[in-house]
N, CA and C atoms as an extended XYZ file, in Angstrom:
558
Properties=species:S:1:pos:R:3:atomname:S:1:resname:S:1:resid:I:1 pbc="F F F"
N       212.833      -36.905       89.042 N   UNK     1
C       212.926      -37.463       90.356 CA  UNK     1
C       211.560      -37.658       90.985 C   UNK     1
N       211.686      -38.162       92.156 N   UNK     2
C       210.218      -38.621       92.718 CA  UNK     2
C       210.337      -37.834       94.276 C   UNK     2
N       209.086      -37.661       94.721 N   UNK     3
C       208.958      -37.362       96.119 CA  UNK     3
C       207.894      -38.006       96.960 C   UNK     3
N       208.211      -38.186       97.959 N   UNK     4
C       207.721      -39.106       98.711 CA  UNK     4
C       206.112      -38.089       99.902 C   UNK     4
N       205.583      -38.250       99.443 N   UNK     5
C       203.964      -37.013      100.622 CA  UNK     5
C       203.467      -37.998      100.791 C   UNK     5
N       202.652      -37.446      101.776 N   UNK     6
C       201.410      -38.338      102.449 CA  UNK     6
C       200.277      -37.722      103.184 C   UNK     6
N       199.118      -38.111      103.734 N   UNK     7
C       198.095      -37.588      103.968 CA  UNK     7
C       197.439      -36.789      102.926 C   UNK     7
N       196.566      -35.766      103.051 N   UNK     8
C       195.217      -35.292      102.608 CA  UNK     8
C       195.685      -34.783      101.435 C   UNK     8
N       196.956      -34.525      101.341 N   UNK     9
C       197.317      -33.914      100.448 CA  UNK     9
C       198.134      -34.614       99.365 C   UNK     9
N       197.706      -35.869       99.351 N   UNK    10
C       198.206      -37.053       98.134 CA  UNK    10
C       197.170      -37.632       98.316 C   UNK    10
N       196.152      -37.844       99.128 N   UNK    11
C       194.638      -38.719       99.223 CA  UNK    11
C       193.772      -37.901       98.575 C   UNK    11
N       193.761      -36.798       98.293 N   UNK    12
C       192.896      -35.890       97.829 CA  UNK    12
C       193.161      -36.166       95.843 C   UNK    12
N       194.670      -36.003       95.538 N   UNK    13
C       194.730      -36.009       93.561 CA  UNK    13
C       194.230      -37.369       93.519 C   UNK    13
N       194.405      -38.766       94.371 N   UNK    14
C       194.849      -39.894       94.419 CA  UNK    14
C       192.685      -40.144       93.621 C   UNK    14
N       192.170      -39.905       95.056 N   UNK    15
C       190.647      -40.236       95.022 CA  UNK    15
C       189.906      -39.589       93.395 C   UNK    15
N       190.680      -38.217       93.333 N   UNK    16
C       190.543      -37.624       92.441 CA  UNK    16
C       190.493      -38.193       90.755 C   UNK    16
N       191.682      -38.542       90.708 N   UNK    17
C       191.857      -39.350       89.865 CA  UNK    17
C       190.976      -40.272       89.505 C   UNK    17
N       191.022      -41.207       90.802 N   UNK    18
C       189.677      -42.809       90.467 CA  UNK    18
C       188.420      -42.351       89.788 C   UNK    18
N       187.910      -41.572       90.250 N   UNK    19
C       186.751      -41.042       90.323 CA  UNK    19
C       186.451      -40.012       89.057 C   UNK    19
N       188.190      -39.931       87.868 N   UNK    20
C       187.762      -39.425       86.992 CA  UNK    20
C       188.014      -40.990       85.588 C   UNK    20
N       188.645      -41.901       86.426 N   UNK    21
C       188.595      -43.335       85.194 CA  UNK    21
C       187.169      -44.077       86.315 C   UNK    21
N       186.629      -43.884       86.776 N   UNK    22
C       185.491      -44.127       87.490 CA  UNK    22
C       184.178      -43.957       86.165 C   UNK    22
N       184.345      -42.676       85.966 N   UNK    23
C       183.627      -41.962       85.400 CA  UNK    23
C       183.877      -42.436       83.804 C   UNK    23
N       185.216      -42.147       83.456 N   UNK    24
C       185.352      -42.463       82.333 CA  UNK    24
C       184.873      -44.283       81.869 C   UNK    24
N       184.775      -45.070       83.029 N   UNK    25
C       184.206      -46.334       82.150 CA  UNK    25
C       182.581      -46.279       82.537 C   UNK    25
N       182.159      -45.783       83.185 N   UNK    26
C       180.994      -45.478       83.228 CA  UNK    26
C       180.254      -44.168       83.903 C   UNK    26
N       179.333      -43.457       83.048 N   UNK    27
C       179.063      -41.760       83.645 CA  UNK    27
C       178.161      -42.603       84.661 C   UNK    27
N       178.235      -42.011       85.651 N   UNK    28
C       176.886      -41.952       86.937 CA  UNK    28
C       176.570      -40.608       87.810 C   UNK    28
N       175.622      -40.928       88.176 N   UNK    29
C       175.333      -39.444       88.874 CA  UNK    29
C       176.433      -39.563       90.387 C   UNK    29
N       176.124      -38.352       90.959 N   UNK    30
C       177.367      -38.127       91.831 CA  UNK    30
C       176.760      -39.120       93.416 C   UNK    30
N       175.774      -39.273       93.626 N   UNK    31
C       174.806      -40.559       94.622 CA  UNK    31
C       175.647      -41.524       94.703 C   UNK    31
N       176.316      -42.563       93.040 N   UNK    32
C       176.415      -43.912       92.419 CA  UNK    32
C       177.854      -43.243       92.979 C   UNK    32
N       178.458      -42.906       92.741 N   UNK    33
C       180.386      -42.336       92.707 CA  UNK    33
C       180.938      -42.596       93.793 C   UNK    33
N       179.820      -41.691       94.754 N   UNK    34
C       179.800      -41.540       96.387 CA  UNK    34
C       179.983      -43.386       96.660 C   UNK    34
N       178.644      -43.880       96.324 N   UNK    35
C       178.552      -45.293       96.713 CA  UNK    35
C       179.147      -46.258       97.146 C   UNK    35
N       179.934      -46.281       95.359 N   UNK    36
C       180.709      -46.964       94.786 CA  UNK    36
C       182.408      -46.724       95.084 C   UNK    36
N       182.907      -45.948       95.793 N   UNK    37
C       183.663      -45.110       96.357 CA  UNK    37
C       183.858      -45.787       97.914 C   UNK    37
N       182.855      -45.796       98.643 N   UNK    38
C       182.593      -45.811       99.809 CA  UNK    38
C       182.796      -47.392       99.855 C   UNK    38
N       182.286      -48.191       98.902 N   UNK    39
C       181.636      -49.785       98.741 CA  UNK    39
C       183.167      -50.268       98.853 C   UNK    39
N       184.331      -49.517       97.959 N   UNK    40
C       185.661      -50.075       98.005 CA  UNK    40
C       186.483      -49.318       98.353 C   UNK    40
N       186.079      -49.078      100.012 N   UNK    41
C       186.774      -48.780      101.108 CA  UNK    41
C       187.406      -50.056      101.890 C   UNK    41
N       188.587      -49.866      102.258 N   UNK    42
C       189.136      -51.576      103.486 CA  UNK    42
C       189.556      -50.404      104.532 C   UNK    42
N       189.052      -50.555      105.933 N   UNK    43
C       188.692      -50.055      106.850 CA  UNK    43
C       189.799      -50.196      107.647 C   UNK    43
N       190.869      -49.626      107.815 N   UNK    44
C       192.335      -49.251      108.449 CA  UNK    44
C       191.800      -48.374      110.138 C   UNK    44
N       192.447      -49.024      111.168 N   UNK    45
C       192.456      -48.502      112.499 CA  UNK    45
C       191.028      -48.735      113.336 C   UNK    45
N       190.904      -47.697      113.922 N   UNK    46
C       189.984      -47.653      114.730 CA  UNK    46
C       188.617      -48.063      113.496 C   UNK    46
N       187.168      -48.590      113.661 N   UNK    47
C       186.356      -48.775      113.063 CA  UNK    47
C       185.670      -47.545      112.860 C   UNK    47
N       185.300      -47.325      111.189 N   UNK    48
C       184.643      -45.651      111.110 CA  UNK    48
C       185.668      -45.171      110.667 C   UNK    48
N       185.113      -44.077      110.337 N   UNK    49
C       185.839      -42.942      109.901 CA  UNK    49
C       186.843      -42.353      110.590 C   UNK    49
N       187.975      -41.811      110.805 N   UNK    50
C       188.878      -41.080      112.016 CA  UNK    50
C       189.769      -40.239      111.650 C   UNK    50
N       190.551      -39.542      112.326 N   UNK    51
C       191.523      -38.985      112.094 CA  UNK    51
C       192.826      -39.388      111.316 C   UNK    51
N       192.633      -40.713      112.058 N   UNK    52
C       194.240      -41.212      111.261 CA  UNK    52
C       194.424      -41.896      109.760 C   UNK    52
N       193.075      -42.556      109.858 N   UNK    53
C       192.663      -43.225      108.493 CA  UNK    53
C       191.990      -42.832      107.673 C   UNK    53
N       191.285      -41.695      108.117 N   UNK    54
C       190.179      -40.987      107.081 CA  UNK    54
C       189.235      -42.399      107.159 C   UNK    54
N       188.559      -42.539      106.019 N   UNK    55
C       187.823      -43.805      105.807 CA  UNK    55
C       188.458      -45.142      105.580 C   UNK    55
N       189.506      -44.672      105.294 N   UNK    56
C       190.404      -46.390      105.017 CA  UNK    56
C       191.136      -45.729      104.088 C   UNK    56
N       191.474      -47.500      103.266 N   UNK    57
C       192.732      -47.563      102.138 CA  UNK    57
C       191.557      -47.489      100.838 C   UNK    57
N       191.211      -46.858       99.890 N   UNK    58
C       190.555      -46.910       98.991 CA  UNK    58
C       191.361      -47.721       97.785 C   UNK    58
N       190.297      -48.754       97.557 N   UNK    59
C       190.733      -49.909       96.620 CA  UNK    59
C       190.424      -49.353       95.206 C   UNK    59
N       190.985      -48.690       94.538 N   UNK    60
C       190.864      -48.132       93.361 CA  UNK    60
C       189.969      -48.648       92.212 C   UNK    60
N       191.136      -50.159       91.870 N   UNK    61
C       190.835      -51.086       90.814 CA  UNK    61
C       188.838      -51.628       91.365 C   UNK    61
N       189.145      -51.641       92.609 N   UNK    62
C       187.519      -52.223       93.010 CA  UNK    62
C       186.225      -50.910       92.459 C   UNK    62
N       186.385      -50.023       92.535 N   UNK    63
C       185.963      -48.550       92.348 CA  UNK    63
C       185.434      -48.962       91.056 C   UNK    63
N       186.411      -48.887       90.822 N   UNK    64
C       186.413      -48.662       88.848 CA  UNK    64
C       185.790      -49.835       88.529 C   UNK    64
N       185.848      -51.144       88.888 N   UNK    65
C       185.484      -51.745       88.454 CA  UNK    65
C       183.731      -52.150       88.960 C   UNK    65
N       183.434      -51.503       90.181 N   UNK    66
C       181.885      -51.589       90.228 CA  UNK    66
C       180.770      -50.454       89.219 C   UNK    66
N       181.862      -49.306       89.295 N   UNK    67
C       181.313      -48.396       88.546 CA  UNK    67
C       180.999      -48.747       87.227 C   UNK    67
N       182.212      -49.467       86.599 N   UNK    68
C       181.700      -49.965       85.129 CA  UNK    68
C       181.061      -51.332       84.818 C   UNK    68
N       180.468      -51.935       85.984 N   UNK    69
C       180.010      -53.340       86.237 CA  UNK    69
C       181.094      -54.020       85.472 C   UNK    69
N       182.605      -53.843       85.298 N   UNK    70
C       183.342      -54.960       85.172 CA  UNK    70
C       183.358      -56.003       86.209 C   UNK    70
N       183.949      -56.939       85.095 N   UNK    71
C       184.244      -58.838       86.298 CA  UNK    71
C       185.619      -58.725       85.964 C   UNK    71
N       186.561      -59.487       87.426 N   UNK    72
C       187.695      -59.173       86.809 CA  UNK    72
C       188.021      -59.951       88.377 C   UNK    72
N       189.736      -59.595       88.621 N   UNK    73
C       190.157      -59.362       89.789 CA  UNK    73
C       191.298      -58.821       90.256 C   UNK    73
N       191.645      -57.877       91.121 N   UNK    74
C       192.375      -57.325       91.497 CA  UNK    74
C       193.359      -57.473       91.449 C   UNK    74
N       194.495      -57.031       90.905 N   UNK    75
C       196.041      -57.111       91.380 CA  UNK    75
C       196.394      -57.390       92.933 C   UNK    75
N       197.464      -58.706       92.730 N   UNK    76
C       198.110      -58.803       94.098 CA  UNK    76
C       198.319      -57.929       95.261 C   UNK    76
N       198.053      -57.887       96.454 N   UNK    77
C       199.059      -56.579       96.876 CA  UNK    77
C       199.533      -57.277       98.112 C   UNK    77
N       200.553      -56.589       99.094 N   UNK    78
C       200.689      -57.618      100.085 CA  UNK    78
C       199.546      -57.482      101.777 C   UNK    78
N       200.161      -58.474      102.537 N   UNK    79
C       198.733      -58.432      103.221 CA  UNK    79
C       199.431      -57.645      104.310 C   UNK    79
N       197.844      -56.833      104.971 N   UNK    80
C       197.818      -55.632      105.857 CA  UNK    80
C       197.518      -56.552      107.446 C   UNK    80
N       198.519      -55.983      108.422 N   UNK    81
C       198.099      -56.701      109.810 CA  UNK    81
C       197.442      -55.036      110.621 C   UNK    81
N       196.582      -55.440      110.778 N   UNK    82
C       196.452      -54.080      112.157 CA  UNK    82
C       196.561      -54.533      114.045 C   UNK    82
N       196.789      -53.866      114.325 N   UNK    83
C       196.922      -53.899      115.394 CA  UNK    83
C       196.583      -53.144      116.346 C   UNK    83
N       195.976      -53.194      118.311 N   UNK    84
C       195.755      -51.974      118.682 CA  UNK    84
C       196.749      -52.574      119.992 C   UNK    84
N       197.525      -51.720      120.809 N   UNK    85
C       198.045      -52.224      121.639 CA  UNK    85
C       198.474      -51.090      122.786 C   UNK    85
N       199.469      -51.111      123.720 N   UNK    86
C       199.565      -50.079      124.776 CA  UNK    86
C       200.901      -50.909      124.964 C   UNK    86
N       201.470      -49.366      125.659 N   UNK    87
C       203.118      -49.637      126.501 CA  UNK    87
C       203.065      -49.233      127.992 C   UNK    87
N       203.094      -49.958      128.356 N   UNK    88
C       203.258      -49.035      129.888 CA  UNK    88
C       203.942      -48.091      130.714 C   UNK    88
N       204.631      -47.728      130.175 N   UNK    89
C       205.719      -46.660      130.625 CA  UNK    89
C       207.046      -46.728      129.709 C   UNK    89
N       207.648      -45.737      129.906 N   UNK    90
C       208.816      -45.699      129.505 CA  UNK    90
C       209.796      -46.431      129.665 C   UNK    90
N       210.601      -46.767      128.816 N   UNK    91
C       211.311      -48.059      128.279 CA  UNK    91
C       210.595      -49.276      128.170 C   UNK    91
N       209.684      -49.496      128.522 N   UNK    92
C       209.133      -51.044      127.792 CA  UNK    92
C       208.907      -50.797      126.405 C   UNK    92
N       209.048      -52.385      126.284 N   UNK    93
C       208.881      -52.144      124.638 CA  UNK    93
C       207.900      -53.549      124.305 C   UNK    93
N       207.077      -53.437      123.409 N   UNK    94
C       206.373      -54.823      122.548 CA  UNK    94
C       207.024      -55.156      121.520 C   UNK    94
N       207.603      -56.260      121.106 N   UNK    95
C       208.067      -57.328      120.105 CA  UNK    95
C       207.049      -57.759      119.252 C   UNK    95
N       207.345      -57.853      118.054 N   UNK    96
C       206.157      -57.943      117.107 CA  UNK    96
C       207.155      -59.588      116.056 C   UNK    96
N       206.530      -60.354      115.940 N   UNK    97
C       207.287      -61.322      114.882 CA  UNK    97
C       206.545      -61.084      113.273 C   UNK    97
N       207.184      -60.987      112.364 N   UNK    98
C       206.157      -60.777      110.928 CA  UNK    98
C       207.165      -61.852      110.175 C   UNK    98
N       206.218      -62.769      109.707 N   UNK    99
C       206.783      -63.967      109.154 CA  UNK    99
C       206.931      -63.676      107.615 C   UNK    99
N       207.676      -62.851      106.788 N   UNK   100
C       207.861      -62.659      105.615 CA  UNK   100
C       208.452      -64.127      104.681 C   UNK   100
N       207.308      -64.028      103.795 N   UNK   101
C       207.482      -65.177      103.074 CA  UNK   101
C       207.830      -65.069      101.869 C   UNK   101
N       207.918      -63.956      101.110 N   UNK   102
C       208.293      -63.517      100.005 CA  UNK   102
C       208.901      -62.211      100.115 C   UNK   102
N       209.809      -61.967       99.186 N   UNK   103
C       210.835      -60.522       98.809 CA  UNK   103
C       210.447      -59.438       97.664 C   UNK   103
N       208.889      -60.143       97.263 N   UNK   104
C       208.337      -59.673       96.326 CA  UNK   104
C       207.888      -58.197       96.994 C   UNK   104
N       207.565      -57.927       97.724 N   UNK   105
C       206.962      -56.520       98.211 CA  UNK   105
C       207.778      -56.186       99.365 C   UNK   105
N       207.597      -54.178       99.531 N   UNK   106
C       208.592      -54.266      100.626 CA  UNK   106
C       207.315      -54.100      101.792 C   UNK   106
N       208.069      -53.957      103.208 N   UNK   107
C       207.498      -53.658      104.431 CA  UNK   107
C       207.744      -52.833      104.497 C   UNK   107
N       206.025      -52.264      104.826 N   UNK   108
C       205.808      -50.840      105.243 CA  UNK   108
C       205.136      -51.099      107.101 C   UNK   108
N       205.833      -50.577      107.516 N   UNK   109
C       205.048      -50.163      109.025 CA  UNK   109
C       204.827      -49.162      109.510 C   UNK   109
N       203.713      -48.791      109.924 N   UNK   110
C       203.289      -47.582      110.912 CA  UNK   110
C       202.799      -47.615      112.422 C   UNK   110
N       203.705      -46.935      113.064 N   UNK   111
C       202.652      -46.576      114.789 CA  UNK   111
C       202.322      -45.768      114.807 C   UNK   111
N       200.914      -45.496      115.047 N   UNK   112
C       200.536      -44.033      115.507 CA  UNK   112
C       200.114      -44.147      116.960 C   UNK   112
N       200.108      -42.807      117.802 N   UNK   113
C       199.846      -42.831      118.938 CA  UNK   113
C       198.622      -42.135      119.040 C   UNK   113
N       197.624      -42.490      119.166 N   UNK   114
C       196.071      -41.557      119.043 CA  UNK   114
C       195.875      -40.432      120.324 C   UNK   114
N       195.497      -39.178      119.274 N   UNK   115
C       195.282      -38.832      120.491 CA  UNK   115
C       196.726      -37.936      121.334 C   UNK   115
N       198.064      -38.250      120.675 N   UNK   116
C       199.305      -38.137      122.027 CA  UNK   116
C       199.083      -36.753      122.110 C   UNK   116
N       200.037      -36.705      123.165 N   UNK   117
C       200.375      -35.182      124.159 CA  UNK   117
C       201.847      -35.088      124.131 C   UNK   117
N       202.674      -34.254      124.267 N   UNK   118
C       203.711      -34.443      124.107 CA  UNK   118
C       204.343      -35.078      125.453 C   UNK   118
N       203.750      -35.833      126.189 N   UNK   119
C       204.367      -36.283      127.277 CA  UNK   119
C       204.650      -37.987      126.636 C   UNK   119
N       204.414      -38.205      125.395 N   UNK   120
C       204.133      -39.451      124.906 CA  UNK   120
C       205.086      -39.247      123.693 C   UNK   120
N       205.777      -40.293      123.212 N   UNK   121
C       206.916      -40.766      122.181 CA  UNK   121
C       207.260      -42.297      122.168 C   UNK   121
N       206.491      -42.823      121.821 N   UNK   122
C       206.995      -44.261      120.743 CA  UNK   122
C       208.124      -44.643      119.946 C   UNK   122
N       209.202      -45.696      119.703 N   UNK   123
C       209.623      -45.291      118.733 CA  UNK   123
C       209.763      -46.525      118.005 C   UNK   123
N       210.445      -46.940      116.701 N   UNK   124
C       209.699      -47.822      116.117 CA  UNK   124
C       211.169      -48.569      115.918 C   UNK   124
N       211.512      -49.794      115.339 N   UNK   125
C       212.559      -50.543      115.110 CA  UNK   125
C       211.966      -51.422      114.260 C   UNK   125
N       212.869      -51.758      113.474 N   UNK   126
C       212.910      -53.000      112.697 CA  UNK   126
C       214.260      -54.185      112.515 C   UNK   126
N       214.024      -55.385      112.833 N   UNK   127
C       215.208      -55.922      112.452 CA  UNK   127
C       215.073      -56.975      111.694 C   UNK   127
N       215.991      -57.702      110.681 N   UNK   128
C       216.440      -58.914      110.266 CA  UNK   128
C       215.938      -59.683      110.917 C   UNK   128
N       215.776      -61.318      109.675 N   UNK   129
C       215.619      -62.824      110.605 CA  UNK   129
C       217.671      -62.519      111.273 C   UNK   129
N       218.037      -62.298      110.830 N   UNK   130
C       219.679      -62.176      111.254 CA  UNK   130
C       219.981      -61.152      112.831 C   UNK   130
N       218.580      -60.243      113.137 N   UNK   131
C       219.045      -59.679      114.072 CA  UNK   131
C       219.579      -58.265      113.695 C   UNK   131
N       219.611      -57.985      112.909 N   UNK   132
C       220.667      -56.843      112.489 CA  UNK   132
C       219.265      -55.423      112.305 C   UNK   132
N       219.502      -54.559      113.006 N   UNK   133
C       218.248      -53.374      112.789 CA  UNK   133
C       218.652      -52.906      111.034 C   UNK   133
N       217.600      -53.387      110.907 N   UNK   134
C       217.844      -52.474      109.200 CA  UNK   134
C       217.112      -51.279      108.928 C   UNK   134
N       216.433      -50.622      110.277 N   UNK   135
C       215.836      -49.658      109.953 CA  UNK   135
C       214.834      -49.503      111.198 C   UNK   135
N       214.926      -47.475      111.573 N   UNK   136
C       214.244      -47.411      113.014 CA  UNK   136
C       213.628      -46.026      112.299 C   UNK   136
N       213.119      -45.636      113.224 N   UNK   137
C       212.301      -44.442      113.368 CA  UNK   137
C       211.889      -43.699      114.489 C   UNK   137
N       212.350      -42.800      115.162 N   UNK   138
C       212.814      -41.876      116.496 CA  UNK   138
C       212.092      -40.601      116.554 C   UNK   138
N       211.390      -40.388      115.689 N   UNK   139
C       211.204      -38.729      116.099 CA  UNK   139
C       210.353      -38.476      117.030 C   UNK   139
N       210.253      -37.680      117.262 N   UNK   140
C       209.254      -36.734      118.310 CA  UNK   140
C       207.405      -36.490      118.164 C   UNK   140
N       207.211      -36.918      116.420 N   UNK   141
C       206.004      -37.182      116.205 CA  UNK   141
C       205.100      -38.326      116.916 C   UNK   141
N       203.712      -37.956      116.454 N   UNK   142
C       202.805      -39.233      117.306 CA  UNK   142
C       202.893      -40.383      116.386 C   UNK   142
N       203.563      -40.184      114.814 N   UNK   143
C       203.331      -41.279      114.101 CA  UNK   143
C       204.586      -41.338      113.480 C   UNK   143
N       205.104      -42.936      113.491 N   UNK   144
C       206.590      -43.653      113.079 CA  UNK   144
C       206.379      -43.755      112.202 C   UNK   144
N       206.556      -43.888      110.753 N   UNK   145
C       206.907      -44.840      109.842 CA  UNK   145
C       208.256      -45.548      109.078 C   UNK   145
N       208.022      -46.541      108.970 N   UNK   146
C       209.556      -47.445      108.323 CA  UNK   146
C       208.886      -48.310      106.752 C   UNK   146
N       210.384      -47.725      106.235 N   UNK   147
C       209.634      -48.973      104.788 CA  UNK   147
C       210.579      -49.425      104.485 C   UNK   147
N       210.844      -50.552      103.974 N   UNK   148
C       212.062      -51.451      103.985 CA  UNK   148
C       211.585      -52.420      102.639 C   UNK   148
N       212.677      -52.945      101.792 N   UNK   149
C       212.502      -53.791      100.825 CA  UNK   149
C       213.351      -54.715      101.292 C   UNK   149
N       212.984      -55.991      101.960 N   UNK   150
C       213.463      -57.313      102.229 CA  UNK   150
C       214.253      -57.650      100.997 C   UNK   150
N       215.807      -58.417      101.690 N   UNK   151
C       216.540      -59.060      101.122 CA  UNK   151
C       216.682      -60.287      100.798 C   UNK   151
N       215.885      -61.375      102.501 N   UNK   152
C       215.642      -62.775      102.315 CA  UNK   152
C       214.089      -62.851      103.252 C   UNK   152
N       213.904      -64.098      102.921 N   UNK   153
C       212.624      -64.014      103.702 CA  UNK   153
C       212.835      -64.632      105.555 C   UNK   153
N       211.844      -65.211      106.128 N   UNK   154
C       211.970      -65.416      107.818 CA  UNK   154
C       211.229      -63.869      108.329 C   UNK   154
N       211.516      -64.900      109.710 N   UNK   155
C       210.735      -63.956      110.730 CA  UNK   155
C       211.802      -62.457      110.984 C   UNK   155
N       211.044      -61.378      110.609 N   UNK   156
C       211.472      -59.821      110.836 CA  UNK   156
C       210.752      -59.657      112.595 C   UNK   156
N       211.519      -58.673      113.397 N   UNK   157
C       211.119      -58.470      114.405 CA  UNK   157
C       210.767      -56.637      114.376 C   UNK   157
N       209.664      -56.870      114.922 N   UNK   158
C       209.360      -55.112      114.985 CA  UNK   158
C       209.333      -54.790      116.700 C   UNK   158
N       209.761      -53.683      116.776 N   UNK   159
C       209.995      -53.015      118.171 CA  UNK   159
C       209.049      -52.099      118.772 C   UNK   159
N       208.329      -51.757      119.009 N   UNK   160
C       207.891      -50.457      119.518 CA  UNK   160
C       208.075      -50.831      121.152 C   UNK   160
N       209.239      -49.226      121.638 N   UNK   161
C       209.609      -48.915      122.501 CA  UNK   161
C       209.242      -47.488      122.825 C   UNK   161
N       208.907      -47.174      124.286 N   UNK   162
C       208.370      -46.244      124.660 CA  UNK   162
C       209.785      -44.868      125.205 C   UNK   162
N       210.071      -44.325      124.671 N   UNK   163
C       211.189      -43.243      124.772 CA  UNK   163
C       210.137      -42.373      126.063 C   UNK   163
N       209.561      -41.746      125.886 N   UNK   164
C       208.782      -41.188      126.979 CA  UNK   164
C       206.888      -41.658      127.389 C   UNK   164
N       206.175      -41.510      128.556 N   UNK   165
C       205.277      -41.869      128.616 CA  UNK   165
C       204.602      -43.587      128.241 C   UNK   165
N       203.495      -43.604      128.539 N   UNK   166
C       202.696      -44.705      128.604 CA  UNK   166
C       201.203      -44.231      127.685 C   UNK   166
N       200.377      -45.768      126.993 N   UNK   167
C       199.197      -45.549      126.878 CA  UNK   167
C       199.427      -46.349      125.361 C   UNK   167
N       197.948      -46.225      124.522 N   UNK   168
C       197.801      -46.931      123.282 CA  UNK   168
C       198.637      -46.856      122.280 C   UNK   168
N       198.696      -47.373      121.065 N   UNK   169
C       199.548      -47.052      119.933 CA  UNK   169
C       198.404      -48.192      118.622 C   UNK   169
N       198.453      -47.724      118.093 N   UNK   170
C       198.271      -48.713      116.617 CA  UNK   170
C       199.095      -49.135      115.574 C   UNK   170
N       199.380      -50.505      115.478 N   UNK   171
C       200.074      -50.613      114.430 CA  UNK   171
C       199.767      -51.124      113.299 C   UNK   171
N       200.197      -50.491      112.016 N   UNK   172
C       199.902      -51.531      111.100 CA  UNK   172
C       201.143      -51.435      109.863 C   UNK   172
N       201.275      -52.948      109.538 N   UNK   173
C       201.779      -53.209      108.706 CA  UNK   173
C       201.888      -54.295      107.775 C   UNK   173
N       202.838      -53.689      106.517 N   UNK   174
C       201.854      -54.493      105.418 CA  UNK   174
C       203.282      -54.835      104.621 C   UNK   174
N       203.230      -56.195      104.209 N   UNK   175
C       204.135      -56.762      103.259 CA  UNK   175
C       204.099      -57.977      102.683 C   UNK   175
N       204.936      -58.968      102.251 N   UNK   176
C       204.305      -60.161      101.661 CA  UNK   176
C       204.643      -61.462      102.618 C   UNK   176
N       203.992      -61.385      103.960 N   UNK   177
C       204.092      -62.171      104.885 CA  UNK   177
C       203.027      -62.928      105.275 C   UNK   177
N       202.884      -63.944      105.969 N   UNK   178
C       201.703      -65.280      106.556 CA  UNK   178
C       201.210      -64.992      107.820 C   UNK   178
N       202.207      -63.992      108.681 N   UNK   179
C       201.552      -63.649      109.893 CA  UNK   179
C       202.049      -62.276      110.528 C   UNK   179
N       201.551      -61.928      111.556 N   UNK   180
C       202.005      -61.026      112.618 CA  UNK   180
C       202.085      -61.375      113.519 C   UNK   180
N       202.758      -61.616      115.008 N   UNK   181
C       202.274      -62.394      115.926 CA  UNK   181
C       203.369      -61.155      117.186 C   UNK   181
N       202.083      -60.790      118.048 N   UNK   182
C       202.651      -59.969      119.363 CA  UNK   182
C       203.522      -61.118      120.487 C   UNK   182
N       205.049      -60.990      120.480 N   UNK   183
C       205.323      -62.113      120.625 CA  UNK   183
C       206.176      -61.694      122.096 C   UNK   183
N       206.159      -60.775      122.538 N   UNK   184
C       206.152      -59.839      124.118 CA  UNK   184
C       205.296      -58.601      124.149 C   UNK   184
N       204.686      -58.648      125.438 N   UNK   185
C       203.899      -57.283      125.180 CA  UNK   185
C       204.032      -56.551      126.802 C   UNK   185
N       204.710      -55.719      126.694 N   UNK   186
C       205.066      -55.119      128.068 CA  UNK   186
C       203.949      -53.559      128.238 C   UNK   186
């Protein structure tokens, strides 16, 4: 069976790993690793380093492949929207349109709330071009996530609604779509 983790504690075997087929197509001192490591970083959230993103999404195949001066190019993946936005109080909500153009990858979305207090709760929705919620996310944490494998393609609507409090949120999400577009923002 499989299990599903996240954070430091699946980013940690994950980096681990690269950095030992890093090595294996080419030895370098630990300076070049660092570098080359750092060089195929894609920079998720706030700019810099942070809490929520660490340094970013580390591009593996890019890693490996500067380390061993391969030419080549990357496997497909689908495309990442970020976002930074705010709710103003409780019960407003922002409408998000994501124009999914293919069923080839699923949608993954995340809100995080930077920073929250527990006077603050987001919560996240997803629906169908049909309208139909195929999937939400409610808890009490500062960060939502939803992952969904599309059935047809069209515009998906994402929700973030404010259950308690006001203030920022970030979103990002990633699937095999042409746009994101904030299409109410309360």
């Amino acid at each position: 069976g499989y299990v599903a983790y996240s954070g430091t504690s699946m980013a940690t075997p994950f980096t681990a790993g690269v950095v030992a087929l890093m090595q294996a197509a080419a030895v370098q001192s630990v300076a070049t690793v660092k570098a080359n490591l750092a060089s195929a970083v894609q920079d998720w959230g706030t700019a810099g380093a942070d809490i929520d993103y660490g340094t970013g999404r580390l591009q593996a195949y890019e890693a490996i492949r500067q380390q061993g001066g391969f030419s080549g190019t990357n496997v497909a993946t689908p495309r990442h929207f970020a976002v930074s936005e705010s709710l103003a109080g409780q019960g407003f909500s922002d409408w998000y349109a994501l124009s999914v153009t293919t069923t080839s990858y699923p949608i993954g979305i995340g809100v995080i709330i930077p920073g929250a207090s527990a006077s603050k709760n987001f919560e996240l929705y997803l629906y169908d071009p049909s309208g139909y919620l195929v999937r939400s996310s409610a808890t009490t944490k500062r960060q939502e996530q939803i992952g969904y494998k599309p059935k047809m393609t069209g515009t998906f609507w994402i929700r973030i609604q404010s259950h308690a409090g006001s203030g920022n949120y970030h979103l990002d999400a990633s699937a095999g779509a042409s746009g994101l577009v904030l299409s109410t923002n309360q």
